[in-house]
Structures are given as C-alpha cells and as structure tokens.
C-alpha positions as YAML, in Angstrom:
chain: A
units: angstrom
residues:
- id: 1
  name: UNK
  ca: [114.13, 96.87, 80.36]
- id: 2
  name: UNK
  ca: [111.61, 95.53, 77.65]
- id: 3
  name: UNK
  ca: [109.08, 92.83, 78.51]
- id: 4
  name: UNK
  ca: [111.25, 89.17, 78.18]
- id: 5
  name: UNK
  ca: [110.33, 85.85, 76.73]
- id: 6
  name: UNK
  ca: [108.79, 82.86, 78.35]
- id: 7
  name: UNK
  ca: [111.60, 81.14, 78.82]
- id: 8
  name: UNK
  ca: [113.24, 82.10, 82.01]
- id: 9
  name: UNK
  ca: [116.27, 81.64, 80.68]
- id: 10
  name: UNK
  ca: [118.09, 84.24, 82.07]
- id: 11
  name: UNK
  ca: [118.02, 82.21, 86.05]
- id: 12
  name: UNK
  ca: [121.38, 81.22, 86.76]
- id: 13
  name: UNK
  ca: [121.50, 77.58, 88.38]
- id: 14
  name: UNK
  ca: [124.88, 78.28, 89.95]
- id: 15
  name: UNK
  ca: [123.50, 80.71, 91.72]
- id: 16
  name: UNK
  ca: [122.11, 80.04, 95.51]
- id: 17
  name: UNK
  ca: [119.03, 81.16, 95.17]
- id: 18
  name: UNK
  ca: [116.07, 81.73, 97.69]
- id: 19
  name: UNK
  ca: [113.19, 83.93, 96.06]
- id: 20
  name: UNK
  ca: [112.11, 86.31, 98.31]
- id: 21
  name: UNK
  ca: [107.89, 86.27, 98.65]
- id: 22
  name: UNK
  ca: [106.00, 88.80, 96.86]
- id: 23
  name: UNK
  ca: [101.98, 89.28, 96.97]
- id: 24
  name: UNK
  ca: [99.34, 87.91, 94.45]
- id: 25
  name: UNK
  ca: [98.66, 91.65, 94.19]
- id: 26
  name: UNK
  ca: [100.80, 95.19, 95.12]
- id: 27
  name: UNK
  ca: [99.92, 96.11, 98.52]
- id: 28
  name: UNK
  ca: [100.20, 100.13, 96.86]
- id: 29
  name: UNK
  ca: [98.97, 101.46, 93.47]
- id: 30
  name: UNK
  ca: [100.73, 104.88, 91.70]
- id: 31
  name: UNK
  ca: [98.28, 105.58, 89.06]
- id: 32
  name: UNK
  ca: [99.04, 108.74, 86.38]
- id: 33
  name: UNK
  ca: [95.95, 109.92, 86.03]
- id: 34
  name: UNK
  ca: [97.07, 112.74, 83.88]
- id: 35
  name: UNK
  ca: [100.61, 113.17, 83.02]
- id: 36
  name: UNK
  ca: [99.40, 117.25, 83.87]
- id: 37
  name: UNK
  ca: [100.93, 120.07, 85.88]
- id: 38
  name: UNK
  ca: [100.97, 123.74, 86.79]
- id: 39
  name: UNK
  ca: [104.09, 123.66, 87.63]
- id: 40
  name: UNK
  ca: [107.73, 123.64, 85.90]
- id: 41
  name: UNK
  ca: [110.08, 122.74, 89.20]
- id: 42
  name: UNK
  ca: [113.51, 121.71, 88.29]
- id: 43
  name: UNK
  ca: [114.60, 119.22, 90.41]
- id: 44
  name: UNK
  ca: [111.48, 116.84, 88.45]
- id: 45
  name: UNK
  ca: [112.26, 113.94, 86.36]
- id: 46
  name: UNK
  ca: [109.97, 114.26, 83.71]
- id: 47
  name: UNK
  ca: [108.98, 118.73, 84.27]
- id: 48
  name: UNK
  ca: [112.21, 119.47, 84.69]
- id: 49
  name: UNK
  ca: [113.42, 118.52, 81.17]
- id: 50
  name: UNK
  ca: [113.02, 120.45, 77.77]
- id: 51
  name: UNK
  ca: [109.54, 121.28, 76.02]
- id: 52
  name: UNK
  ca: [110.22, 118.36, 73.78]
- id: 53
  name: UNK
  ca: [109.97, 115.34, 76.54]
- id: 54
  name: UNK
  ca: [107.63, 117.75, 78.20]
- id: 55
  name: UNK
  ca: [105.04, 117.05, 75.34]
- id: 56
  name: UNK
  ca: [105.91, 113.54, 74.64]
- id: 57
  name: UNK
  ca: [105.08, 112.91, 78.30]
- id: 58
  name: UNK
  ca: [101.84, 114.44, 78.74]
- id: 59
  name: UNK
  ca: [99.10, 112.44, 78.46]
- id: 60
  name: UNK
  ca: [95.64, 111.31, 80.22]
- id: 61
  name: UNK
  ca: [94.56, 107.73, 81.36]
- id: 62
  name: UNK
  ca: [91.37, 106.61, 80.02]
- id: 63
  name: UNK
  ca: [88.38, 106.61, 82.33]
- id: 64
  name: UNK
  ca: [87.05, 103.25, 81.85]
- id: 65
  name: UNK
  ca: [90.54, 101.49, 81.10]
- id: 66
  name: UNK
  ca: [91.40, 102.66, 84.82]
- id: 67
  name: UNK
  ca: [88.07, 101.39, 86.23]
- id: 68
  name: UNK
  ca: [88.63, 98.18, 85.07]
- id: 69
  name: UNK
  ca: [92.23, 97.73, 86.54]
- id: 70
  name: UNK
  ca: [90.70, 99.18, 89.96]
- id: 71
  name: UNK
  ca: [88.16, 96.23, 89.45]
- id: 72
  name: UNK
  ca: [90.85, 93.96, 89.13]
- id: 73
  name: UNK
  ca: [93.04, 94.78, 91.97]
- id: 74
  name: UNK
  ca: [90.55, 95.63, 94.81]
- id: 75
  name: UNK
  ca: [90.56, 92.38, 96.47]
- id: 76
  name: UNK
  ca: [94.16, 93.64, 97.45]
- id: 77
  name: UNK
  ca: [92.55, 97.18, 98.73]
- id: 78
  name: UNK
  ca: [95.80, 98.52, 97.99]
- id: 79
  name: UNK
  ca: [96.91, 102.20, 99.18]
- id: 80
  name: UNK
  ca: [96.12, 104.21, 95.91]
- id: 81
  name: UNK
  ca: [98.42, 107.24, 94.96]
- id: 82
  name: UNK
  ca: [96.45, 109.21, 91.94]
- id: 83
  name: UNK
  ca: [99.35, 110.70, 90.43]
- id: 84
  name: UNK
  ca: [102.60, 110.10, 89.42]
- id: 85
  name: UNK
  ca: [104.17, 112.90, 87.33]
- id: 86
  name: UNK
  ca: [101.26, 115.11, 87.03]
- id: 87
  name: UNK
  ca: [99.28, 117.16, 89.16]
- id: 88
  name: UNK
  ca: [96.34, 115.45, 90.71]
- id: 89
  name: UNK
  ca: [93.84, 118.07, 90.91]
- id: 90
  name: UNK
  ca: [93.99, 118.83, 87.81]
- id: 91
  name: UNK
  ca: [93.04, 115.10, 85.94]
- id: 92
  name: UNK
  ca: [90.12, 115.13, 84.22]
- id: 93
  name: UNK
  ca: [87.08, 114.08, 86.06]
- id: 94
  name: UNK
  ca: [89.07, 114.21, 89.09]
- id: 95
  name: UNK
  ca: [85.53, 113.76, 91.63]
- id: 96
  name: UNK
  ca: [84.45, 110.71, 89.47]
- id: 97
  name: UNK
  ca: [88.00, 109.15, 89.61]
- id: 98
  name: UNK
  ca: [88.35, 109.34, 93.29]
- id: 99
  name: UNK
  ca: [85.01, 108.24, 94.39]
- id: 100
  name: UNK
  ca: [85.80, 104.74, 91.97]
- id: 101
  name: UNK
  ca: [88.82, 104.21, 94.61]
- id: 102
  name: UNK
  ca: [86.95, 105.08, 97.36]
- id: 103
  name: UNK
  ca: [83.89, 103.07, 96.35]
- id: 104
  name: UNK
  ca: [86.13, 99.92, 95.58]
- id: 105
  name: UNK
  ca: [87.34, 100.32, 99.34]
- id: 106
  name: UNK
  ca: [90.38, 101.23, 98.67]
- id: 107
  name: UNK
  ca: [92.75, 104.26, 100.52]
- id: 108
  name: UNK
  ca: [93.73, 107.29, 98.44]
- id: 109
  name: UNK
  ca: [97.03, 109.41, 99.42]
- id: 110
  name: UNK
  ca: [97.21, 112.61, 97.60]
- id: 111
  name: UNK
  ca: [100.32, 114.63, 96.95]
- id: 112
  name: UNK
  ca: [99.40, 118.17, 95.46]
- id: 113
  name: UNK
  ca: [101.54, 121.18, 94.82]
- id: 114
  name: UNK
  ca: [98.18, 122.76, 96.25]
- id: 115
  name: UNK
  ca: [97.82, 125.67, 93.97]
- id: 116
  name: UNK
  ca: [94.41, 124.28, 91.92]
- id: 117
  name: UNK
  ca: [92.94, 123.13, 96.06]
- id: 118
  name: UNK
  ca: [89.84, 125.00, 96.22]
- id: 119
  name: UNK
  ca: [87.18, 125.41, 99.24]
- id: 120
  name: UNK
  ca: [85.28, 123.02, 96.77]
- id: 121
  name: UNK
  ca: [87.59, 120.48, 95.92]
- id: 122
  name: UNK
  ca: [89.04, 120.37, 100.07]
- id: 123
  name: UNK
  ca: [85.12, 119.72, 101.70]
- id: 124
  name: UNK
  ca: [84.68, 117.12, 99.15]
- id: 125
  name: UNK
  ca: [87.92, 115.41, 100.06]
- id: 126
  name: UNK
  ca: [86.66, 115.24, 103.38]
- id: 127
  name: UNK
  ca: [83.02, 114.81, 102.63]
- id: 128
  name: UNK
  ca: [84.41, 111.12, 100.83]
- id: 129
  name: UNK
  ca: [87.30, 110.42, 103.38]
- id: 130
  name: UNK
  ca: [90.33, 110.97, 101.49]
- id: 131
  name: UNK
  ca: [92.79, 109.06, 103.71]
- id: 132
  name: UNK
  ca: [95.65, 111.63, 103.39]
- id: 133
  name: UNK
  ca: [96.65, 115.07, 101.45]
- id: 134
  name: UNK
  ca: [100.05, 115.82, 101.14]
- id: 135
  name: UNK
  ca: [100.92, 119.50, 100.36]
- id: 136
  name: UNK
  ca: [104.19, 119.78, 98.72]
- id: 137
  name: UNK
  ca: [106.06, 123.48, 99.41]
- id: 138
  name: UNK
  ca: [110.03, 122.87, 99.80]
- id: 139
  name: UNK
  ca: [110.31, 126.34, 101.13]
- id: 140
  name: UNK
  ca: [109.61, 128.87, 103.92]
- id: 141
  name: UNK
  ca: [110.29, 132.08, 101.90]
- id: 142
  name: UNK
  ca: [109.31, 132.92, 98.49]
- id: 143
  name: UNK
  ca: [112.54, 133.80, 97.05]
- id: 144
  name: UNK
  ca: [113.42, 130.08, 97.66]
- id: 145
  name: UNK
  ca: [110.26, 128.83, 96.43]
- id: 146
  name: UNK
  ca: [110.71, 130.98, 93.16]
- id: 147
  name: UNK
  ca: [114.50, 129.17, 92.59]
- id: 148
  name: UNK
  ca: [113.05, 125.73, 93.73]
- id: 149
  name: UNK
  ca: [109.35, 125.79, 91.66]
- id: 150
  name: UNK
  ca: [109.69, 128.65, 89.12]
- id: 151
  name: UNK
  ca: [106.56, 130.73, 91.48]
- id: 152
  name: UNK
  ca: [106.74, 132.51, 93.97]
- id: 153
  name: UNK
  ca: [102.93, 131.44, 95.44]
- id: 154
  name: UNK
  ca: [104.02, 130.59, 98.86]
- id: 155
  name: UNK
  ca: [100.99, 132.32, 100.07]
- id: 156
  name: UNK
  ca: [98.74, 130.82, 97.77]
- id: 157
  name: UNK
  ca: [100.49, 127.15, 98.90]
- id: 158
  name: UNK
  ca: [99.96, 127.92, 102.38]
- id: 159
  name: UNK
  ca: [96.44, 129.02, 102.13]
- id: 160
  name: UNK
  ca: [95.81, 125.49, 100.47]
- id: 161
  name: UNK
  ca: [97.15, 123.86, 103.88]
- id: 162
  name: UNK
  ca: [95.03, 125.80, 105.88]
- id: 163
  name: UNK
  ca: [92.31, 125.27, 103.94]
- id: 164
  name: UNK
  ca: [92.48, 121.90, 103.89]
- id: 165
  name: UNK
  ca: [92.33, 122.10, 107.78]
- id: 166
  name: UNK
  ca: [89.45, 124.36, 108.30]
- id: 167
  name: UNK
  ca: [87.47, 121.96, 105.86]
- id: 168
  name: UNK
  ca: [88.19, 119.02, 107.94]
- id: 169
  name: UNK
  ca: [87.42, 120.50, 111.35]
- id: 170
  name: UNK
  ca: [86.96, 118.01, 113.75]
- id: 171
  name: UNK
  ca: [86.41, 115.09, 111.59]
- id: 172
  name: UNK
  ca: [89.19, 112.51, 111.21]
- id: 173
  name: UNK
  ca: [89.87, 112.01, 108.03]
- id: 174
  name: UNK
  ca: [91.90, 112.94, 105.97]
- id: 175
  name: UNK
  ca: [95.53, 112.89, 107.25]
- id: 176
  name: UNK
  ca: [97.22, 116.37, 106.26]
- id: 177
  name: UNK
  ca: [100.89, 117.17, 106.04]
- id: 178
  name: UNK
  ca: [103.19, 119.18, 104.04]
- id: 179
  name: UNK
  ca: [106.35, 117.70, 102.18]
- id: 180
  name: UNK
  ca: [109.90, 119.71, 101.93]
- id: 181
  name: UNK
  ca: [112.45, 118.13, 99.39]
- id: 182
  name: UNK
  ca: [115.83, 119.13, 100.38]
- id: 183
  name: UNK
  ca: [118.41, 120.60, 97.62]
- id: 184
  name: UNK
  ca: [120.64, 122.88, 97.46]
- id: 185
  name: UNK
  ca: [118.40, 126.02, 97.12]
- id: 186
  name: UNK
  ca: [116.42, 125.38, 100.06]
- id: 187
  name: UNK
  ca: [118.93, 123.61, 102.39]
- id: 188
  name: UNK
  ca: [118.99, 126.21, 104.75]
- id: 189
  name: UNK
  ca: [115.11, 126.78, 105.57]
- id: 190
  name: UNK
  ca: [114.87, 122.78, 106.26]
- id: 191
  name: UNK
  ca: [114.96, 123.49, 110.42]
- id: 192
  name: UNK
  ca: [112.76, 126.88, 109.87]
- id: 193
  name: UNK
  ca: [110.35, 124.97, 107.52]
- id: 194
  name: UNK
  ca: [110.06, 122.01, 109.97]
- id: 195
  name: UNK
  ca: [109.54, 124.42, 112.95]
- id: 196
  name: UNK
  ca: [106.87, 126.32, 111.26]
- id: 197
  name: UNK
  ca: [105.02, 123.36, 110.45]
- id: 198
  name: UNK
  ca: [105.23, 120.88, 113.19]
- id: 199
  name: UNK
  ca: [102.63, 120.34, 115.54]
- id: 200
  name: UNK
  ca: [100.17, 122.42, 112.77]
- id: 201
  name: UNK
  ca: [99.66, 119.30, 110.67]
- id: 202
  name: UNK
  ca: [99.52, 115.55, 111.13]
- id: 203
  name: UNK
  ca: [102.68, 115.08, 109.64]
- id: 204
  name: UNK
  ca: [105.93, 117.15, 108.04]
- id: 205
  name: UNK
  ca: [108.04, 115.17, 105.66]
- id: 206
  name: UNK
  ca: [111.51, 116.25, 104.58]
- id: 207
  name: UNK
  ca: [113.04, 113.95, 101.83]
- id: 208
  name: UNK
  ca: [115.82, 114.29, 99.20]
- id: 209
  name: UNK
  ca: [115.62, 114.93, 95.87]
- id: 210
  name: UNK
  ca: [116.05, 112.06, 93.15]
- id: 211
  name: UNK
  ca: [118.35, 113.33, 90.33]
- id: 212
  name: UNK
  ca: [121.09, 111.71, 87.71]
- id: 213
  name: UNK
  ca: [119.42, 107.86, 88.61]
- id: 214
  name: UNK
  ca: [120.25, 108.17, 92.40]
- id: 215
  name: UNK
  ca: [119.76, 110.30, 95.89]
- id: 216
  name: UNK
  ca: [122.83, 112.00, 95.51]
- id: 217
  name: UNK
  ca: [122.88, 112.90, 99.54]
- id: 218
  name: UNK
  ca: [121.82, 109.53, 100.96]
- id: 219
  name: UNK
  ca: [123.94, 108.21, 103.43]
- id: 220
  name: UNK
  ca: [123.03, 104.32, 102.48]
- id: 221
  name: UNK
  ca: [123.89, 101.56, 104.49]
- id: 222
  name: UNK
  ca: [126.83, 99.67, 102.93]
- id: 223
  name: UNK
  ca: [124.98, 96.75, 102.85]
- id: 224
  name: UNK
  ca: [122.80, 96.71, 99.67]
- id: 225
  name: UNK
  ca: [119.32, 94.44, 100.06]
- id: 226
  name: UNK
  ca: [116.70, 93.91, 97.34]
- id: 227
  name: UNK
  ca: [114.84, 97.25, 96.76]
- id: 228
  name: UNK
  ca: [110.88, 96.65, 98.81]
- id: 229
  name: UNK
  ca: [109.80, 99.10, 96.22]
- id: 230
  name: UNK
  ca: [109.16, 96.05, 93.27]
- id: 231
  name: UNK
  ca: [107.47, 93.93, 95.91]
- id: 232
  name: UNK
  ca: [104.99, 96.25, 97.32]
- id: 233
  name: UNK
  ca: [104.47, 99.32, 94.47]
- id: 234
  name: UNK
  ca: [103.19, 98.89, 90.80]
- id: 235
  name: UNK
  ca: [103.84, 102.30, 89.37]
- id: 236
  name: UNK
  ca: [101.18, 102.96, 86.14]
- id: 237
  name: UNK
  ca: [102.05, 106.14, 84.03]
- id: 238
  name: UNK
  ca: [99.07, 107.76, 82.18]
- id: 239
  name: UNK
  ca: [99.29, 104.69, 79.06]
- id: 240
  name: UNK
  ca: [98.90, 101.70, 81.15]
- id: 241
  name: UNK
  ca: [102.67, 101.48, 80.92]
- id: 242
  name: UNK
  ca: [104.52, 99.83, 83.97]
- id: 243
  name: UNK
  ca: [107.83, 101.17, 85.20]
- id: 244
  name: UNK
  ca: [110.30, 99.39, 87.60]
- id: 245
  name: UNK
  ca: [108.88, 102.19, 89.76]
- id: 246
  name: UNK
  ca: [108.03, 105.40, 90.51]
- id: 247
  name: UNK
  ca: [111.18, 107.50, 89.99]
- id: 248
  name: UNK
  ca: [111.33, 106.39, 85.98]
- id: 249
  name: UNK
  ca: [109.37, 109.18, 85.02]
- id: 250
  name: UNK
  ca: [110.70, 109.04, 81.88]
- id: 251
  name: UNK
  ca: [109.88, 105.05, 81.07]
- id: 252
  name: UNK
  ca: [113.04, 103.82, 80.59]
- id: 253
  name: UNK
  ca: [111.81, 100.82, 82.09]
- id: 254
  name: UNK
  ca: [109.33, 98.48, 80.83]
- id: 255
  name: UNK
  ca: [107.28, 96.05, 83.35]
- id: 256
  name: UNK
  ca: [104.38, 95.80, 80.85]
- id: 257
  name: UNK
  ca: [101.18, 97.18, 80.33]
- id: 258
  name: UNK
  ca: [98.03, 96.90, 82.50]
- id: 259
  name: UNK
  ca: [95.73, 97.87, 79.89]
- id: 260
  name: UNK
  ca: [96.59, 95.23, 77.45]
- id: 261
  name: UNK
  ca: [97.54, 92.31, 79.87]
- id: 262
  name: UNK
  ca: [95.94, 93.00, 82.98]
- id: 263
  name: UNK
  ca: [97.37, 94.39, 86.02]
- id: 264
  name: UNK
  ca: [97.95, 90.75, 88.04]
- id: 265
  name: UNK
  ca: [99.29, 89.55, 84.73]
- id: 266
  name: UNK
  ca: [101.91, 92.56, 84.94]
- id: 267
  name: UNK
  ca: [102.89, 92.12, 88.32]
- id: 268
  name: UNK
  ca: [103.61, 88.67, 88.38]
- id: 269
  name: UNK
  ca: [104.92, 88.80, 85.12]
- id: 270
  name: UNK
  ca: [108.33, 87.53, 83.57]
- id: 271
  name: UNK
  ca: [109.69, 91.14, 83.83]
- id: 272
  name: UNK
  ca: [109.27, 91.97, 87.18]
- id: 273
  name: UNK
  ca: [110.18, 88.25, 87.87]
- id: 274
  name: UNK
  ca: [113.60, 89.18, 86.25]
- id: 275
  name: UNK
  ca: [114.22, 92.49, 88.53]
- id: 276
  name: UNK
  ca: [113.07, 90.53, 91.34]
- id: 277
  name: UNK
  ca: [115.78, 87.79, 90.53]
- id: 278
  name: UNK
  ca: [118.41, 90.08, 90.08]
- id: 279
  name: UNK
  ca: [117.95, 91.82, 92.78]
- id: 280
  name: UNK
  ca: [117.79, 88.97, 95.30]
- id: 281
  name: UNK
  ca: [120.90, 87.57, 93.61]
- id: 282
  name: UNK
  ca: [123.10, 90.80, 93.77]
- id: 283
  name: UNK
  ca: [123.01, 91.53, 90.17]
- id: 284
  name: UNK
  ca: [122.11, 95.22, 90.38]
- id: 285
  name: UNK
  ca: [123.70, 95.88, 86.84]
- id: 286
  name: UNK
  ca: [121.41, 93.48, 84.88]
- id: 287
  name: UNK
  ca: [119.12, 96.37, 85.84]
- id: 288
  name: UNK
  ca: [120.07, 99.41, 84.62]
- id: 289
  name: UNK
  ca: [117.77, 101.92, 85.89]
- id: 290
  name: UNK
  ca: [117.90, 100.54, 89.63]
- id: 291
  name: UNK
  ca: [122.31, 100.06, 89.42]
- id: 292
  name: UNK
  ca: [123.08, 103.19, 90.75]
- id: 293
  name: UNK
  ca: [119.82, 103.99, 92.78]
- id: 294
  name: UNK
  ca: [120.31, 103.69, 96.46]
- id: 295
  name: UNK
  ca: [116.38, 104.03, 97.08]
- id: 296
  name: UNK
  ca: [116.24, 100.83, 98.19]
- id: 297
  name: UNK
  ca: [117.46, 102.41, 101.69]
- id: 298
  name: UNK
  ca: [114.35, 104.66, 102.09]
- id: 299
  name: UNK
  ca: [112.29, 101.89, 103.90]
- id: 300
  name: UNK
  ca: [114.36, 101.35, 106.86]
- id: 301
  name: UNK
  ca: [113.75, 103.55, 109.96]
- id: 302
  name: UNK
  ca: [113.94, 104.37, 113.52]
- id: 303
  name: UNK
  ca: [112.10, 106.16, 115.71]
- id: 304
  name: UNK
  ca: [112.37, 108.76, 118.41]
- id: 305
  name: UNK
  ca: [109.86, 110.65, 120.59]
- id: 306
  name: UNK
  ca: [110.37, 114.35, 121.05]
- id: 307
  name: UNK
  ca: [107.77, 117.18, 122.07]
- id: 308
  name: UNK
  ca: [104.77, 115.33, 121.09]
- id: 309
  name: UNK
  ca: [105.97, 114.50, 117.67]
- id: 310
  name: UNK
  ca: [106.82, 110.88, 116.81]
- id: 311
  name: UNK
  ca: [109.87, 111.46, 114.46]
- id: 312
  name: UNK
  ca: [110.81, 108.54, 111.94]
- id: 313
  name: UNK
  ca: [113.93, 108.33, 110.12]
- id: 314
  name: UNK
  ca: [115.24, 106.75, 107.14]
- id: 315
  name: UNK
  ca: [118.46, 107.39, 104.73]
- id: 316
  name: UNK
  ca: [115.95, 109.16, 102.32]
- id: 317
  name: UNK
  ca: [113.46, 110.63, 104.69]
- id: 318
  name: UNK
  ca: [111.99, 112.01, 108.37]
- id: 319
  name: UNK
  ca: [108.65, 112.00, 108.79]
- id: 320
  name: UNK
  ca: [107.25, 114.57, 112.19]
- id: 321
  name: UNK
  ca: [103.95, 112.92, 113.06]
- id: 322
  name: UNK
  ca: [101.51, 114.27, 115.74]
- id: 323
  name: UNK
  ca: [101.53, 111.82, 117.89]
- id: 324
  name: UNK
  ca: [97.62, 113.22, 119.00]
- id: 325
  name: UNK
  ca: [96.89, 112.36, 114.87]
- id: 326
  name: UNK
  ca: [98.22, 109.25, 114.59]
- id: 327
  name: UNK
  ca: [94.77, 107.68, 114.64]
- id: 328
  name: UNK
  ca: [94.90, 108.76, 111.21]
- id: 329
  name: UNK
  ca: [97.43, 105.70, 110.11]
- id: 330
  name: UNK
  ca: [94.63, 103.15, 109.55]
- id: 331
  name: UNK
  ca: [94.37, 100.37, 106.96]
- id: 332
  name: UNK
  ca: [96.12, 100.63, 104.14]
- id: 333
  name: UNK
  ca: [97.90, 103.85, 105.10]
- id: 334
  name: UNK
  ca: [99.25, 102.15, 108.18]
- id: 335
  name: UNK
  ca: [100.38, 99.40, 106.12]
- id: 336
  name: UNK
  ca: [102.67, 101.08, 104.02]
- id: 337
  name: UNK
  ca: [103.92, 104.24, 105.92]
- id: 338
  name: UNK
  ca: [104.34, 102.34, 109.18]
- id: 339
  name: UNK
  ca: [104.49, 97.91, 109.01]
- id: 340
  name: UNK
  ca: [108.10, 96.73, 108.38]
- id: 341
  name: UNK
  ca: [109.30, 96.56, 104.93]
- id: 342
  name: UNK
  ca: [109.52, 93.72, 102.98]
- id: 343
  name: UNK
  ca: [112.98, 91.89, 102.78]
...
C-alpha cells in the first residue's frame, strides 16, 4: 500500500465505527540496521529468495539519520529491536549504535543467529545492559540445522549461548534465550530441543515459520480482531522505509518514510490511519499484505506453571521462562512480552 492523500476519503460513513486508541508514539521500534547476514536459511522472507532480491535488499541505515529518529521517539522509551532482516552483529558500527539506544534510555532485544558473538562483543553486551539476546538455532542436530540454515555450525551456535552466559555471570542483565522455528525439517527435534534448553536459559521460544503471506500451521481463533501489531510496532527497514510490519521483508507495503517525514509523522500518518480503519472495520482485503495473515493471533496467551518454568502460549508461539529469571522482564521488555495486548 503506497502513502494516500489527505483526504480521508476512503472512511465509509455507513459504517459503525469506533476507532480503536493507538499511542502518540510505538510502544516497540524494529530498526534494519543493515539489511546484512551470514546466513542463507530458507524459510526467510527476504534470504530465502534468489541473488537478485538478495542484492536489491541489502542495504545499511545511515548513522546519523537513525540518531535523529531515536531522538525523536525516546520520550516513548520504546523496546528497540536492531534488526529486521539482517544480522545484527554484523551492522556497521554496531558498539556506537547500541550505546545511542541505550543512552536515550531505551531497551534493546537482540535476535542473532550467534555465529559473529564473540567473547568481545558478549562482555560488552553486558558491560551496557543489553536487556535481552535471543539466540536463534531451530535445531538439536546438525544434519537438521544444515537442511534448515544451509550450515552445519551447531557447535559454533551453541558455544555463542554459552558464551553469552559465562559473560553475564551473576549480573542480571541481559535476558538470554534461544529461539526454535518449527517447519517441516526440524519438527521432530521441537520436544528434544526444548528439553535440552529449558531451565539452561531465561527463556526457550518455539514459533512457526511465516511463509506464502501467512502461518501456514496456526490454529487461529475463528474470530478475527484488528492485528496489535500496527498499534504497538513501527517496523523501519535499512532506507527509512515503513512497512505494515515486520514480516514484509520484501516492502510490499508502504507506511512512509521516517527519514524524510519524521517517525511521529509516519506513525500517525494517513497510511497507517487507513490499515488501522480497515482493520477495525473488518475490511481485511483493502489490505493486501495483512488479508491472508493470521498473525494477528500471536498476542493472545495463556499460561501454565510446570517444573519451574512459566510456559506461555499463543496460536503462533510458547515461550519456557525461568520462573527464577523472570526479574529480567522489566520496563519496556515487560511491556511488550508480558502486558495484555492491545484490542
């Protein structure tokens, strides 16, 4: 969807309508720092496809262009995700980029493939306070990880985890887990995957995998609801460019961009106002990337206590937290992994 006119024209007045509130800024921040990886895995959006979208994709986000947004939207202290189809670790001045966060007060989650974490990089995550690394792995033997990621580094991944624990020692911060995203290749070392890892990190986190514009193995309420994602995430790809949200890794979806208007200008913007509108009015097809995504389900869960793990459950994913680490959800991290979602 390209940015619309000023005239609101598309707000049907037949329609009962009760807008649904959304805040003056997003509670959560995806920001590509570099459209970068090590890694070819299949099952991603934007890696996944031929070396020609592969090179149109790639791309870094200017230094001072991001400091300037950060400026903008720290009042909101929003939960900061530095990376959105690329590889973290491996954006340029990565040190510099996560101490302007940190410095602005807001909290950083990490989600690395972990092959590029070094004893360097994982003492100065802790030495700043990251608020949480996730380690993604999807398998338990290498064979798997080969079909699933194109290596067969499961050592190397590992070795990352543990190093990331032995560098935080007894200090709080940050929150460690590992992440495991289901699919056919790996389906059967889910249970030996969670068993290996539970009660070793703060959390384990099994979700599905996002292909063809849906979660093809979501079991979704049959009750659709407006998606929380476009009222608490503003997803920024390496450009400034603003997608519905973070599974268009391929932009087919066109909020604006924060470079040229301003982040708060994007956000409450005519284009997301139009998603927004559709979505609280049933019209799912008047968006065409979110019609046949049932994401909007993976914000609802429930909780159950078993063998010192607190395990939370939605359509898309179950989260095994230590319930001894849990005083590792704080802030901005609490906010969005734990407080209700919005409706």
């Amino acid at each position: 969807m390209s940015k619309q006119n000023a005239d609101f024209s598309w707000i049907d007045p037949t329609i009962d309508w009760r807008p649904l509130p959304v805040p003056e800024l997003p509670p959560r921040l995806i920001l590509d720092l570099a459209t970068k990886c090590n890694l070819r895995c299949g099952m991603c959006p934007v890696w996944g496809q031929d070396d020609e979208v592969v090179e149109n994709a790639k791309g870094v986000m200017n230094l001072e262009a991001s400091r300037k947004l950060l400026d903008e939207l720290m009042d909101a202290k929003p939960l900061v995700s530095p990376c959105l189809y690329g590889e973290p670790l491996l954006a340029p001045d990565f040190r510099t980029r996560m101490l302007d966060m940190k410095s602005r007060g807001m909290s950083i989650f990490i989600n690395t493939n972990g092959l590029s974490l070094t004893n360097e990089i994982a003492e100065f995550l802790v030495s700043i306070q990251i608020d949480s690394v996730l380690i993604s792995n999807d398998a338990t033997t290498k064979a798997t990880l080969k079909k699933i990621r194109g290596v067969d580094k499961l050592e190397k991944i590992e070795s990352a985890v543990f190093r990331m624990i032995r560098a935080r020692g007894d200090h709080e911060f940050p929150r460690i887990g590992v992440s495991f995203t289901m699919q056919d290749e790996n389906r059967l070392e889910r249970d030996d995957f969670v068993e290996r890892w539970s009660g070793v990190v703060d959390c384990v986190r099994v979700g599905l995998v996002f292909q063809d514009g849906t979660f093809k193995d979501m079991s979704a309420p049959k009750k659709r609801k407006p998606c929380p994602a476009i009222y608490k995430t503003m997803a920024v790809h390496h450009d400034g460019q603003v997608t519905v949200c973070c599974l268009d890794g391929l932009k087919s979806s066109n909020m604006g961009n924060v470079f040229e208007q301003g982040g708060k200008a994007v956000w409450n913007g005519e284009a997301f106002s139009q998603v927004r509108y559709y979505h609280e009015t049933g019209q799912w097809d008047k968006v065409p990337f979110c019609k046949p995504c049932n994401g909007w389900a993976q914000y609802e869960f429930e909780e159950t206590i078993q063998d010192g793990l607190l395990i939370r459950q939605s359509p898309e994913y179950v989260y095994y937290n230590r319930i001894d680490r849990l005083n590792t959800w704080k802030g901005s991290l609490f906010n969005f992994h734990v407080a209700e979602p919005v409706r």
